[in-house]
XYZ file of C-alpha atoms in Angstrom:
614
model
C 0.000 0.000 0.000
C 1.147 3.030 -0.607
C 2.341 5.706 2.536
C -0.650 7.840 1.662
C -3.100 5.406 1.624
C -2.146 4.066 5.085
C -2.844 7.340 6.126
C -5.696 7.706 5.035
C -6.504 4.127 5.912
C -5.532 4.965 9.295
C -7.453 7.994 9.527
C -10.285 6.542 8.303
C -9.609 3.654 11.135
C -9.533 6.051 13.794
C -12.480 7.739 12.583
C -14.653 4.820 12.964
C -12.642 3.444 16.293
C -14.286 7.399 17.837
C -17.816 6.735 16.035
C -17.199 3.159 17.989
C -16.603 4.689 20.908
C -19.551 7.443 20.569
C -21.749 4.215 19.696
C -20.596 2.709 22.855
C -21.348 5.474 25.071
C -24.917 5.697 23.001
C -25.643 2.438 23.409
C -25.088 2.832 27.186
C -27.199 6.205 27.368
C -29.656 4.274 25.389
C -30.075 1.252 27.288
C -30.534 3.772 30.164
C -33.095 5.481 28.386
C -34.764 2.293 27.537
C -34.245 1.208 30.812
C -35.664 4.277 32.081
C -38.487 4.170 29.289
C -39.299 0.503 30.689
C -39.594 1.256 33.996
C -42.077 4.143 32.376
C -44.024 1.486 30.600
C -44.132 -0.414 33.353
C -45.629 2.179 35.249
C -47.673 3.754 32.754
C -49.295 -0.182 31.885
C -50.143 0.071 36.076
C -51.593 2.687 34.768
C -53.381 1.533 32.137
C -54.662 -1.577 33.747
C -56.001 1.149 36.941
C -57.688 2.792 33.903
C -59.167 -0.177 32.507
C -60.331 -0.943 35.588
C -61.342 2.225 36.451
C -63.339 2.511 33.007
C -65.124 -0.745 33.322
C -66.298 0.685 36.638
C -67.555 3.454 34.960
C -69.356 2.170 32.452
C -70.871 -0.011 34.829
C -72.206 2.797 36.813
C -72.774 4.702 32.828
C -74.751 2.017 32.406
C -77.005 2.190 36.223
C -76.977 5.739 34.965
C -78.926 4.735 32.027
C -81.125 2.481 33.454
C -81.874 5.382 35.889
C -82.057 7.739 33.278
C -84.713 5.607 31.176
C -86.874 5.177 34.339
C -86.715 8.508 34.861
C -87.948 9.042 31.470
C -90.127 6.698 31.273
C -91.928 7.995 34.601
C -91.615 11.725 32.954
C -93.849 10.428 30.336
C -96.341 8.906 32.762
C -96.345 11.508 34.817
C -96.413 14.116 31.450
C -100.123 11.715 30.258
C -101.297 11.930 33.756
C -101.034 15.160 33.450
C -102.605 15.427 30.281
C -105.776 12.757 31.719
C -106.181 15.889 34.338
C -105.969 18.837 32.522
C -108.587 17.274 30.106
C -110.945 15.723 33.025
C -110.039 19.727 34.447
C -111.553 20.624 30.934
C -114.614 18.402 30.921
C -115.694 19.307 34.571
C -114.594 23.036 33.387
C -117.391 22.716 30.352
C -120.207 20.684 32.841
C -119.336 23.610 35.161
C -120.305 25.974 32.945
C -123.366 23.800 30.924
C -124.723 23.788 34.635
C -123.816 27.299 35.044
C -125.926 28.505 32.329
C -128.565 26.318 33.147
C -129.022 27.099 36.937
C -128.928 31.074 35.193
C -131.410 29.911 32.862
C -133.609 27.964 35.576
C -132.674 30.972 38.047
C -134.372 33.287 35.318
C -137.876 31.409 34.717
C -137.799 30.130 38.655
C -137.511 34.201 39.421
C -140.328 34.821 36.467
C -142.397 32.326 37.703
C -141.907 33.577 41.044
C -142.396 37.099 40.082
C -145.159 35.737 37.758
C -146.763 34.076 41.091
C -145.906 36.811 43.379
C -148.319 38.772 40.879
C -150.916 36.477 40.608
C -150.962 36.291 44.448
C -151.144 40.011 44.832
C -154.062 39.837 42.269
C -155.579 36.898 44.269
C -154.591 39.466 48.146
C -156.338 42.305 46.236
C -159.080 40.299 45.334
C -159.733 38.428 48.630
C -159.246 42.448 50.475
C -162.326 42.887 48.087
C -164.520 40.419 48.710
C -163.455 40.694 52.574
C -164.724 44.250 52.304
C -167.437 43.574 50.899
C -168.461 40.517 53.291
C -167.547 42.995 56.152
C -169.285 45.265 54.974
C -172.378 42.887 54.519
C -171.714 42.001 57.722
C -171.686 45.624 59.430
C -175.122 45.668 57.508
C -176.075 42.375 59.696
C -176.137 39.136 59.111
C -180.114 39.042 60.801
C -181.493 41.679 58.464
C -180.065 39.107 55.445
C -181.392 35.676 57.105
C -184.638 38.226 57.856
C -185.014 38.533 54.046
C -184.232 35.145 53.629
C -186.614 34.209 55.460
C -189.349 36.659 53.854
C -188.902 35.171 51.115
C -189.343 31.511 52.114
C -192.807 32.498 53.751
C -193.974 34.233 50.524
C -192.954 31.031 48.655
C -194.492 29.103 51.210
C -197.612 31.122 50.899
C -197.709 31.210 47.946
C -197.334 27.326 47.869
C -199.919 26.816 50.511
C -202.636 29.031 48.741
C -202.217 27.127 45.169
C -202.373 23.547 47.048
C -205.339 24.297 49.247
C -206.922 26.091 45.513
C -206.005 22.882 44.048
C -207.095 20.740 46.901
C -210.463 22.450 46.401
C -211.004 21.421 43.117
C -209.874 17.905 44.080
C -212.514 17.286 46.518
C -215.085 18.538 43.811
C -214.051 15.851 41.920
C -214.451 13.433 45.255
C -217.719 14.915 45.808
C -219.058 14.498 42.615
C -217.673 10.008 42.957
C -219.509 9.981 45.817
C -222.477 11.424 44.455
C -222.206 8.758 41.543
C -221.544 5.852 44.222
C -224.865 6.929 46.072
C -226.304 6.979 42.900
C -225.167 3.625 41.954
C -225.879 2.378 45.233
C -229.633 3.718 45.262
C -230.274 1.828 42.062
C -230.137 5.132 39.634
C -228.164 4.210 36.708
C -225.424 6.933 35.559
C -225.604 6.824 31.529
C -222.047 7.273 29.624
C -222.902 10.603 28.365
C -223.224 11.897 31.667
C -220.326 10.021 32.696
C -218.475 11.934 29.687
C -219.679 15.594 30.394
C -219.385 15.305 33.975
C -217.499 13.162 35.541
C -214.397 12.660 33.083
C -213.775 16.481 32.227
C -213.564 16.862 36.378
C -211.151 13.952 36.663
C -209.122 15.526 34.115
C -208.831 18.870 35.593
C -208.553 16.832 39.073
C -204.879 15.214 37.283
C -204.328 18.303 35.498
C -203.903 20.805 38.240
C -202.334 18.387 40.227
C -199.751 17.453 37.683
C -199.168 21.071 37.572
C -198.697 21.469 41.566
C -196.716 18.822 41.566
C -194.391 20.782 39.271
C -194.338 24.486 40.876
C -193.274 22.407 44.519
C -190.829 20.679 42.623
C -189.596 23.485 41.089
C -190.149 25.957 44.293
C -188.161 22.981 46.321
C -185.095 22.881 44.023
C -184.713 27.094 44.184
C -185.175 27.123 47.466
C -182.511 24.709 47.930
C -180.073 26.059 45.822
C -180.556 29.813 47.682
C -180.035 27.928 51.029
C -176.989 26.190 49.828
C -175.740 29.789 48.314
C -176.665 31.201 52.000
C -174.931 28.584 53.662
C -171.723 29.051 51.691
C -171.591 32.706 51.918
C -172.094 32.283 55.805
C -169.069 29.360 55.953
C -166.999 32.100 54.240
C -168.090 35.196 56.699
C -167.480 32.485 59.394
C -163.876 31.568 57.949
C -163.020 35.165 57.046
C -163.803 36.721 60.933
C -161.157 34.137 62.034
C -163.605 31.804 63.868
C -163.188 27.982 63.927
C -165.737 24.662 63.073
C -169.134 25.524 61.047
C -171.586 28.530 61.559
C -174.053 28.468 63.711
C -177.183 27.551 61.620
C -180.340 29.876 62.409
C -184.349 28.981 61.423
C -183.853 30.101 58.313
C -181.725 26.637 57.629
C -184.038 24.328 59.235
C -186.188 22.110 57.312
C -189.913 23.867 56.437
C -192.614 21.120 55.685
C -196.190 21.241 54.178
C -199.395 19.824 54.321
C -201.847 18.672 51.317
C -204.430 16.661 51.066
C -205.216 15.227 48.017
C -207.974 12.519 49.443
C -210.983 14.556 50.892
C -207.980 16.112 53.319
C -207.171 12.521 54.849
C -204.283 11.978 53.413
C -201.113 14.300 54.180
C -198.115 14.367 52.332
C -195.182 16.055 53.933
C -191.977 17.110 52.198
C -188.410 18.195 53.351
C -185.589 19.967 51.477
C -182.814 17.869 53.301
C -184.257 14.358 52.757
C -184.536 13.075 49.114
C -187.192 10.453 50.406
C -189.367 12.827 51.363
C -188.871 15.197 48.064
C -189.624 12.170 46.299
C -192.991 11.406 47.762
C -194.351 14.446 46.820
C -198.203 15.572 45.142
C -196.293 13.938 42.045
C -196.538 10.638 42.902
C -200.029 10.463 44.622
C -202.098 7.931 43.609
C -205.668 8.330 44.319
C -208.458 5.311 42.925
C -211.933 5.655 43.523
C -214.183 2.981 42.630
C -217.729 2.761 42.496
C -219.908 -0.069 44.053
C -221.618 -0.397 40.305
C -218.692 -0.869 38.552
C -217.597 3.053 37.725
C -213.931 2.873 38.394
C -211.770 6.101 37.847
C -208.060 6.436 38.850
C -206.113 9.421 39.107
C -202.234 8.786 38.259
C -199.392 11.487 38.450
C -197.057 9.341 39.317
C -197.401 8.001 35.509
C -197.352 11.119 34.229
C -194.125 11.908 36.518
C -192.599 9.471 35.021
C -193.926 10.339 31.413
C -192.438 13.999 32.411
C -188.804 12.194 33.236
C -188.782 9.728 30.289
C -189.357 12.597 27.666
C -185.750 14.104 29.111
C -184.568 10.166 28.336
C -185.102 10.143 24.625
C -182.241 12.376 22.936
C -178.933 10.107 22.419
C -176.016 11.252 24.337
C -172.423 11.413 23.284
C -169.898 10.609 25.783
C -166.102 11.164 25.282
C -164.282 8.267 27.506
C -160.459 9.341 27.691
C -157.625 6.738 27.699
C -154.077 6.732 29.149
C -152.109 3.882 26.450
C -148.875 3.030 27.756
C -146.389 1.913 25.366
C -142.531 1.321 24.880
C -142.621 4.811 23.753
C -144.071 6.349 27.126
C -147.751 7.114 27.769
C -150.389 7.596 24.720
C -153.218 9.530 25.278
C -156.052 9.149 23.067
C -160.235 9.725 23.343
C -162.745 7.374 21.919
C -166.603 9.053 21.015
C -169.606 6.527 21.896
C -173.123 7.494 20.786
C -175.634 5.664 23.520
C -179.056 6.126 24.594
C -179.681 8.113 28.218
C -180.649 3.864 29.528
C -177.438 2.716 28.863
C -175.792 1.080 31.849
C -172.657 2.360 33.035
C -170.878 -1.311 32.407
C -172.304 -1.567 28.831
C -170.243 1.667 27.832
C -167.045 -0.071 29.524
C -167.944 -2.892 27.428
C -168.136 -0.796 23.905
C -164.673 0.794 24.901
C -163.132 -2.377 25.522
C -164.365 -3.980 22.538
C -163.035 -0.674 20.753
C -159.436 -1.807 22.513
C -159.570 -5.320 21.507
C -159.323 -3.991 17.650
C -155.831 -2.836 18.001
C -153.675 -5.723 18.232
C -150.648 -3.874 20.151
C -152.532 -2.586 23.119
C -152.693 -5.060 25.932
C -155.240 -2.987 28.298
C -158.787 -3.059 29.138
C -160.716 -0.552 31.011
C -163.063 -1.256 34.538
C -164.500 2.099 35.393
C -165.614 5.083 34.181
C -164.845 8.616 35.874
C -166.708 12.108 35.276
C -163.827 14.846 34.919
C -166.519 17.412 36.552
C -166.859 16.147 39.828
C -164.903 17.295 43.194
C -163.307 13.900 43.380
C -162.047 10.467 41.701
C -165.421 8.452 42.662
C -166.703 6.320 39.392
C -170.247 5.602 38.162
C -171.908 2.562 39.499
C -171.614 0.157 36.876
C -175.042 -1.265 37.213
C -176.929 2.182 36.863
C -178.070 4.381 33.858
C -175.853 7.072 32.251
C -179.355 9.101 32.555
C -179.591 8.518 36.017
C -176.075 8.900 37.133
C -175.695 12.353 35.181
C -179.124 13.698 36.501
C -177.871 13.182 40.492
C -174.113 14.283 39.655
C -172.193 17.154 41.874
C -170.013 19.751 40.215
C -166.625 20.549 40.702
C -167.848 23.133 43.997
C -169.550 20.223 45.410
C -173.078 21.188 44.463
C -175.653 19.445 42.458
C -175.780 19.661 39.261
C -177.012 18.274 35.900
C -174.382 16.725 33.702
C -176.937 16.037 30.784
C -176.401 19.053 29.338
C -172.736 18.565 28.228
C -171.734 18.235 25.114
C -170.064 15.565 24.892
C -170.224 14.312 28.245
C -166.150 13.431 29.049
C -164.582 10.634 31.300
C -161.632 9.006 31.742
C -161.629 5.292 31.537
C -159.301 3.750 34.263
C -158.025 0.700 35.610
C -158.780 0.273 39.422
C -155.154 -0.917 40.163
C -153.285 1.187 37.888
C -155.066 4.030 38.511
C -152.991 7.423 38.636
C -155.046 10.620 40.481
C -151.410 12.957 40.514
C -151.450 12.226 36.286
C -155.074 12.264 35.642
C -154.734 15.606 37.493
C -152.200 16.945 34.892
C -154.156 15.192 31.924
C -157.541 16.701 31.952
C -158.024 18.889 29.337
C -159.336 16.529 26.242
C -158.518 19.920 23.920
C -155.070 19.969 24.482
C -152.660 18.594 21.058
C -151.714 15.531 23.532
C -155.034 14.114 23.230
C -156.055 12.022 20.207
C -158.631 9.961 18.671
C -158.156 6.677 18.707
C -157.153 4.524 15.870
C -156.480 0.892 15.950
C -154.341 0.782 13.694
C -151.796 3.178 15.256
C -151.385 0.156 17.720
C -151.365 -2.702 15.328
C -148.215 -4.550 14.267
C -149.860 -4.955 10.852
C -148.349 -2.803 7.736
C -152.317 -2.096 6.607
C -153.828 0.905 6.650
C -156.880 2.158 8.044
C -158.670 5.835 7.911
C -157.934 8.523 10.236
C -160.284 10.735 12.466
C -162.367 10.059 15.544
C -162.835 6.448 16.299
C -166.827 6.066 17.192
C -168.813 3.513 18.442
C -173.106 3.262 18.949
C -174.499 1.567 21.697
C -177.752 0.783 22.056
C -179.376 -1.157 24.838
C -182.840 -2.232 24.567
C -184.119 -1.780 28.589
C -186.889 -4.306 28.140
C -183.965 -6.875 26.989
C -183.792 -9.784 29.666
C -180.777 -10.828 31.405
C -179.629 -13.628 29.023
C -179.224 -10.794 26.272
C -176.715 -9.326 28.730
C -174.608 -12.378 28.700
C -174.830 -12.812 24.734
C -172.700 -9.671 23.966
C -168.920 -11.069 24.238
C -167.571 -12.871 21.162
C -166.242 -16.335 21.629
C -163.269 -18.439 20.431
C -163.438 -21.611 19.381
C -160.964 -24.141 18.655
C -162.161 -27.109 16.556
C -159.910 -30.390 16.238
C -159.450 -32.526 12.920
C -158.382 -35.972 12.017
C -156.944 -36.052 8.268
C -156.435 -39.103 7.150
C -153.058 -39.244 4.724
C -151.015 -41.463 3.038
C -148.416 -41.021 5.763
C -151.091 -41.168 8.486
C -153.291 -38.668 10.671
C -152.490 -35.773 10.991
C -154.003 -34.069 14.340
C -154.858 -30.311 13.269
C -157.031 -27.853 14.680
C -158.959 -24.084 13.230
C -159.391 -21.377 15.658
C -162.759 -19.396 15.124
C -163.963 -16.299 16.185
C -167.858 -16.342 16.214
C -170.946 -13.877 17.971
C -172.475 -15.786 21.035
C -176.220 -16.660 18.241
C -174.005 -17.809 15.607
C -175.463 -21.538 14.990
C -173.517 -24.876 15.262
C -174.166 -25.643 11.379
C -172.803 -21.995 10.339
C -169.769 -22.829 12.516
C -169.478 -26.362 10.288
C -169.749 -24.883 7.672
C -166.890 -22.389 8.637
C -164.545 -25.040 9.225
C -166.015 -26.868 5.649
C -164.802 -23.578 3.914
C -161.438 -23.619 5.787
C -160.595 -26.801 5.014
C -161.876 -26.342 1.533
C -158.331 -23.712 0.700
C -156.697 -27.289 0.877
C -156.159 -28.905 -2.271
C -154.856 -32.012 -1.123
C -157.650 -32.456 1.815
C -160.898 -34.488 0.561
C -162.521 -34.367 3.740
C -165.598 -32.641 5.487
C -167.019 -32.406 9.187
C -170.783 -33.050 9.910
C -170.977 -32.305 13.595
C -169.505 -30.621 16.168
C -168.681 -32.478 19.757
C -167.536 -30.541 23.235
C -164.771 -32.463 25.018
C -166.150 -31.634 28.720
C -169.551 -33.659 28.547
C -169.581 -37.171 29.960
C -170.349 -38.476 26.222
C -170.204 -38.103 22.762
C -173.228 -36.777 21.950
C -172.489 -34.175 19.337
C -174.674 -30.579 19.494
C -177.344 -29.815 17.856
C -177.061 -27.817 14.382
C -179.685 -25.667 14.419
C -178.661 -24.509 17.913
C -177.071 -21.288 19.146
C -173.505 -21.314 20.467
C -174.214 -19.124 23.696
C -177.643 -21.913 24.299
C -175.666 -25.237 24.389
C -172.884 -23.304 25.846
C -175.043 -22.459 29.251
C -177.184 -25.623 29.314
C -174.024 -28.243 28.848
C -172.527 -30.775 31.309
C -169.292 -31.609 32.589
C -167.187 -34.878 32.972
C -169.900 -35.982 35.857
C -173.210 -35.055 34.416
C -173.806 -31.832 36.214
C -175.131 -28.983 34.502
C -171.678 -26.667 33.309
C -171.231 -23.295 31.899
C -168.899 -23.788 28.954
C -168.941 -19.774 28.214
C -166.722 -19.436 30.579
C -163.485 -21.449 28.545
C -161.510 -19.598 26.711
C -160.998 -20.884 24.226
C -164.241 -23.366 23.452
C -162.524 -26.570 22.738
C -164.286 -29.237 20.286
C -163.888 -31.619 17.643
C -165.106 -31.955 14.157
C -166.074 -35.309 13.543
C -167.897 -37.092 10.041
C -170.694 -39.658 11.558
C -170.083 -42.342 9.434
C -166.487 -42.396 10.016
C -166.294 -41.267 13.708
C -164.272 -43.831 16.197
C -164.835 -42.727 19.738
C -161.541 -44.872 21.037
C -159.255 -42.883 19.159
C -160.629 -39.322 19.877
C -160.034 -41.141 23.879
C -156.760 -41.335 22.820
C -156.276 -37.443 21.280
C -158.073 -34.994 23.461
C -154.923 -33.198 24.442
C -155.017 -30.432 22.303
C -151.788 -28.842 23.679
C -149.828 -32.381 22.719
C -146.793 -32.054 20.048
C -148.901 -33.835 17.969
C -151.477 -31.302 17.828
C -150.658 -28.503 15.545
C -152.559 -25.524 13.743
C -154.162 -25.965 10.564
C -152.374 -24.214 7.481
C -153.632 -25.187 3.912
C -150.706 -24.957 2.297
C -148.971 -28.190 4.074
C -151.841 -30.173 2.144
C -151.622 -28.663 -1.028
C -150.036 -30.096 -4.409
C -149.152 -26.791 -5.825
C -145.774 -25.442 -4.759
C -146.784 -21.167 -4.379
C-alpha cells in the first residue's frame, strides 16, 4: 500500500474506532433510556390496567346511569299523560261547570219569572180576597139578621104562595071526590049513571082533578129545588163570613136553615103528604106521585095517576142520544199515549155496557194489551166512578159539580170521562191530563197500535151503543164474542195428521154456520178431501155431538161436565171441540187425542196439504 493510503486508511480507522466509541457510550445512554423508558411502561401499563379498571367501573355505573335515566324518562312520560288525563278531566268538569252554570242562570231566570209571575198572581188573588173581605164585612156591618130576615121573607112568601095554590087545588080535588060519591050513592040507590053523563061530567072533572095536580106537583118541585139552591148559596156565603172573621168549626145555623114542611091533602084532606128539602125520600114522595083510585060499588072505576105522568115527564128528558167522550191513558214502549174514543148511547145505557163498547173498541188494536173497569166524570170534586149497574141518565141527573153542588151533567156536550183501571189508577197524572182539547189528546185509531203494515182511515174512532131496557138478562150475557178451537183428524197417506182451526164467532151464531166455517177452511186445501158433519164438546160425559140448528151461547149455558152436572162452557176460553164425520167417527181414538196442547197437535195451514208449490 502506498504511505498515503495508510494514512488515510488509518485515519479513516480512527475515525470509525471514535464513532465506535460514541456508539458505545450511546448504546449505554440508550439502554438507560430504555431502561428508564421501561420502567415508564411499566408504570404507565399500572396505569393503564387502573384505567381499565377504572373505566369498566364506569361504564358499569354509565350504564345504572342509564337504566336510571330511562326510568326517569319513562316515569316523565307517565307523569307528562297523567297530566294530560287531568288537565282534560279539568276541561270536561270546566265545560259541565259551565253547561250547569248557564242552566241554573237559565232555571234561576224562569224560577224568578215564575216567582215574580206568582208573586203577581198572588197580589191579584190578596187584592181580590181584600175585596170580597170588604165587601163581606161590609155585609156584615149591615147584619147578618137583616139578610137571614129577608131570607126568610122570602121563604114564607114562597111558602104562601105554595100553601094558597095547594089548598086552591085541593079544592077542586074534593069537587071531583064529591061528585064520585055522588055517583056511588047513585049507583048504590039503584039510579043508573048513563055514559054521556059520565063523559060531560065526571071525566072532564077527573081531568082537571090530574091536570092541576100534575101542575102542583111541578111548581113544589120546582119551588123545592130554588129554594134549595138559595139555602146552599146562603150557607156558603155564611161558611166564608165564618172563615173570614177568624172563627173555627161551622156557623151556627139559624131557622132560616131548618127544614120547612107542608101539608096537602089530596084525598078529601085525609091523606097528608109532607116534604123536606134535606131528605130526598121525602122530596120524592111528593103531590107527584099520589095515587088516588076511587071505585064505584056499580062498577064506575076512575083512577087518578101522576105518578105516571111523573114518570112520562122524566122519560121525555130520556129520549135524545147522548155522546160521551171516555179518555184513555195507552202506555207503550214509547211512554204514555193519550187518546179519546166518542160513543153514541141512549140516556138507559148502563154504566158497564159503555165499559164494554170501549173495551171492545181496545180489543181492535192488536198492540194494546189494556182493558178498562170504570168510568170517571172529569166534573166532579173527586175520583169516585159511576156505578156500573146504573143508567148514564140517572147517574148524570144526580151528579155534583166541581164546587160540590148538584148539578145536571146532561147538558154537556159531549159528556167526558176518563176510563181507568182500578189498580193502575194514577189521580197525581189524571190531574195533569184533563183537558181533552189539548194537542196531547187524540182519537183513537187501531191501527196506530197494530203490528200490521195495513192501513186504516184517520179521524175520531166512534162507536153506537144501544141497549134495549126491556132486553132480559140472558141478552146481557150474549154480547162477548167467543173463540173456538175445533180439532181434525186427516187421514193421509203417511197417516193422521191431528190439526185444529181457531174461530172467532158472535155468542147466536149456529152450530151448522160454525161447520160450515170449518167446511170452507178446510176447503183452501187442495190435497184435503174431507168434510165435518158435527160438532162435539170435550167436557160432557159423552159423545153426543150438538145440535145444528142450535145457538152457540144456548148449548154453551145448558151443557154438562165430565160428571153429568149442569156446566157453563162460556166461561173457557178458548171453546174446545172436535169436528167429527158420523159415518167415520171412532170414539176410542178421539179417547186417545183430546190433548189439544200435545206435540202432535198442531194448527191448521192449507198450504202443508196442497199439491201446488206457491
Amino acid at each position: 500500500v502506498a504511505p498515503g493510503h495508510c494514512d488515510e486508511i488509518i485515519g479513516l480507522v480512527e475515525q470509525l474506532l471514535d464513532k465506535a466509541r460514541n456508539c458505545e457510550l450511546s448504546i449505554v445512554e440508550r439502554q438507560d433510556t430504555i431502561k428508564e423508558l421501561r420502567k415508564e411502561i411499566t408504570d404507565n401499563e399500572a396505569e393503564v390496567k387502573q384505567n381499565h379498571l377504572d373505566i369498566k367501573n364506569l361504564e358499569g355505573i354509565l350504564a345504572s346511569k342509564e337504566q336510571e335515566l330511562i326510568s326517569v324518562k319513562e316515569d316523565v312520560k307517565a307523569r307528562e299523560l297523567e297530566q294530560i288525563e287531568r288537565e282534560a278531566a279539568l276541561h270536561m268538569k270546566q265545560d259541565e261547570l259551565d253547561l250547569r252554570d248557564m242552566k241554573l242562570d237559565r232555571l234561576l231566570s224562569s224560577e224568578e219569572n215564575h216567582f215574580n209571575e206568582t208573586i203577581a198572581k198572588l197580589k191579584l188573588q190578596l187584592a181580590s180576597a181584600n175585596e170580597e173581605y170588604a165587601r163581606l164585612d161590609c155585609l156584615l156591618v149591615n147584619g147578618r139578621n137583616d139578610r137571614e130576615d129577608k131570607l126568610q121573607e122570602a121563604v114564607d112568601i114562597k111558602r104562601a104562595k105554595l100553601l094558597v095554590q095547594i089548598q086552591q087545588k085541593e079544592k077542586e080535588l074534593k069537587t071531583s071526590t064529591t061528585t064520585l060519591e055522588l055517583l056511588k050513592e047513585l049507583v048504590a040507590g039503584g039510579i043508573e049513571v048513563t055514559e054521556e053523563q059520565q063523559e060531560s061530567h065526571l071525566v072532564p072533572r077527573l081531568k082537571r082533578a090530574k091536570k092541576t095536580c100534575k101542575k102542583a106537583s111541578n111548581k113544589v118541585n120546582k119551588a123545592r129545588s130554588l129554594l134549595k139552591a138559595e139555602r146552599h148559596r146562603a150557607k156558603e156565603l155564611k161558611k166564608r163570613l165564618w172563615t173570614l172573621e177568624g172563627n173555627e168549626g161551622e156557623p151556627e145555623c139559624s131557622d132560616s136553615d131548618s127544614d120547612w114542611e107542608f101539608a096537602c091533602g089530596c084525598t078529601d084532606g085525609k091523606d097528608d103528604s109532607s116534604g123536606s128539602d134535606s131528605e130526598e125520600e121525602k122530596e120524592e114522595v111528593s103531590p107527584a106521585l099520589l095515587n088516588v083510585s076511587l071505585d064505584a060499588s056499580a062498577g064506575v072505576s076512575v083512577e087518578v095517576n101522576a105518578g105516571e105522568d111523573a114518570k112520562e115527564e122524566e122519560s121525555e128528558d130520556e129520549t135524545e142520544d147522548l155522546d160521551v167522550v171516555v179518555g184513555l191513558r195507552i202506555k207503550t214502549e214509547e211512554g204514555d199515549q193519550m187518546r179519546k174514543i166518542k160513543l153514541h148511547c141512549k140516556p138507559r145505557t148502563k154504566i158497564k155496557n159503555i165499559v164494554k163498547g170501549v173495551n171492545k173498541t181496545l180489543e181492535k188494536a192488536e198492540g194494546v194489551d189494556m182493558s178498562i173497569e170504570q168510568l170517571v166524570p172529569l166534573w166532579t170534586p173527586t175520583w169516585d166512578s159511576f156505578p156500573k149497574d146504573k143508567k148514564m141518565a140517572k147517574v148524570l141527573k144526580h151528579s155534583l159539580n166541581g164546587a160540590g153542588e148538584p148539578f145536571d151533567a146532561r147538558d154537556q156536550d159531549p159528556i167526558r170521562m176518563v176510563g181507568v183501571d182500578t189498580d193502575q189508577f194514577d189521580a197525581d197524572f189524571w190531574n195533569e191530563h184533563l183537558d181533552f182539547m189539548a194537542e196531547e189528546w187524540e182519537w183513537f185509531e187501531p191501527e196506530e197500535f197494530s203490528e200490521s203494515d195495513e192501513g186504516g182511515e184517520g179521524g175520531e174512532a166512534s162507536i153506537s151503543l144501544d141497549v134495549n131496557p126491556d132486553a132480559n138478562a140472558e141478552s146481557e150475557d150474549e154480547t162477548e164474542d167467543l173463540d173456538v178451537v175445533v180439532g181434525v183428524r186427516i187421514k193421509t197417506e203417511e197417516g193422521d195428521q191431528m190439526r185444529k182451526i181457531k174461530l172467532h164467532c158472535k155468542p147466536r151464531t149456529k152450530i151448522k154456520n160454525i161447520v160450515k166455517g170449518v167446511n170452507k177452511t178446510l176447503e183452501k186445501a187442495e190435497g184435503v178431501d174431507m168434510s165435518i158433519e158435527q160438532l162435539v164438546p170435550l167436557w160432557t160425559p159423552t159423545w153426543d155431538s150438538f145440535p145444528k140448528d142450535k145457538k152457540m151461547a144456548k148449548v154453551l149455558k145448558h151443557s154438562l161436565n165430565g160428571a153429568g152436572e149442569p156446566f157453563d162452557a162460556r166461561d173457557q176460553d178458548p171453546i174446545r171441540m172436535v169436528g167429527v164425520d158420523t159415518d167415520q167417527f171412532d170414539a176410542d181414538f178421539w179417547n186417545e187425542h183430546l190433548d189439544f196442547m200435545a206435540e202432535e197437535w198442531e194448527w191448521f195451514e192449507p198450504e202443508e196439504f196442497s199439491e201446488s208449490d206457491e
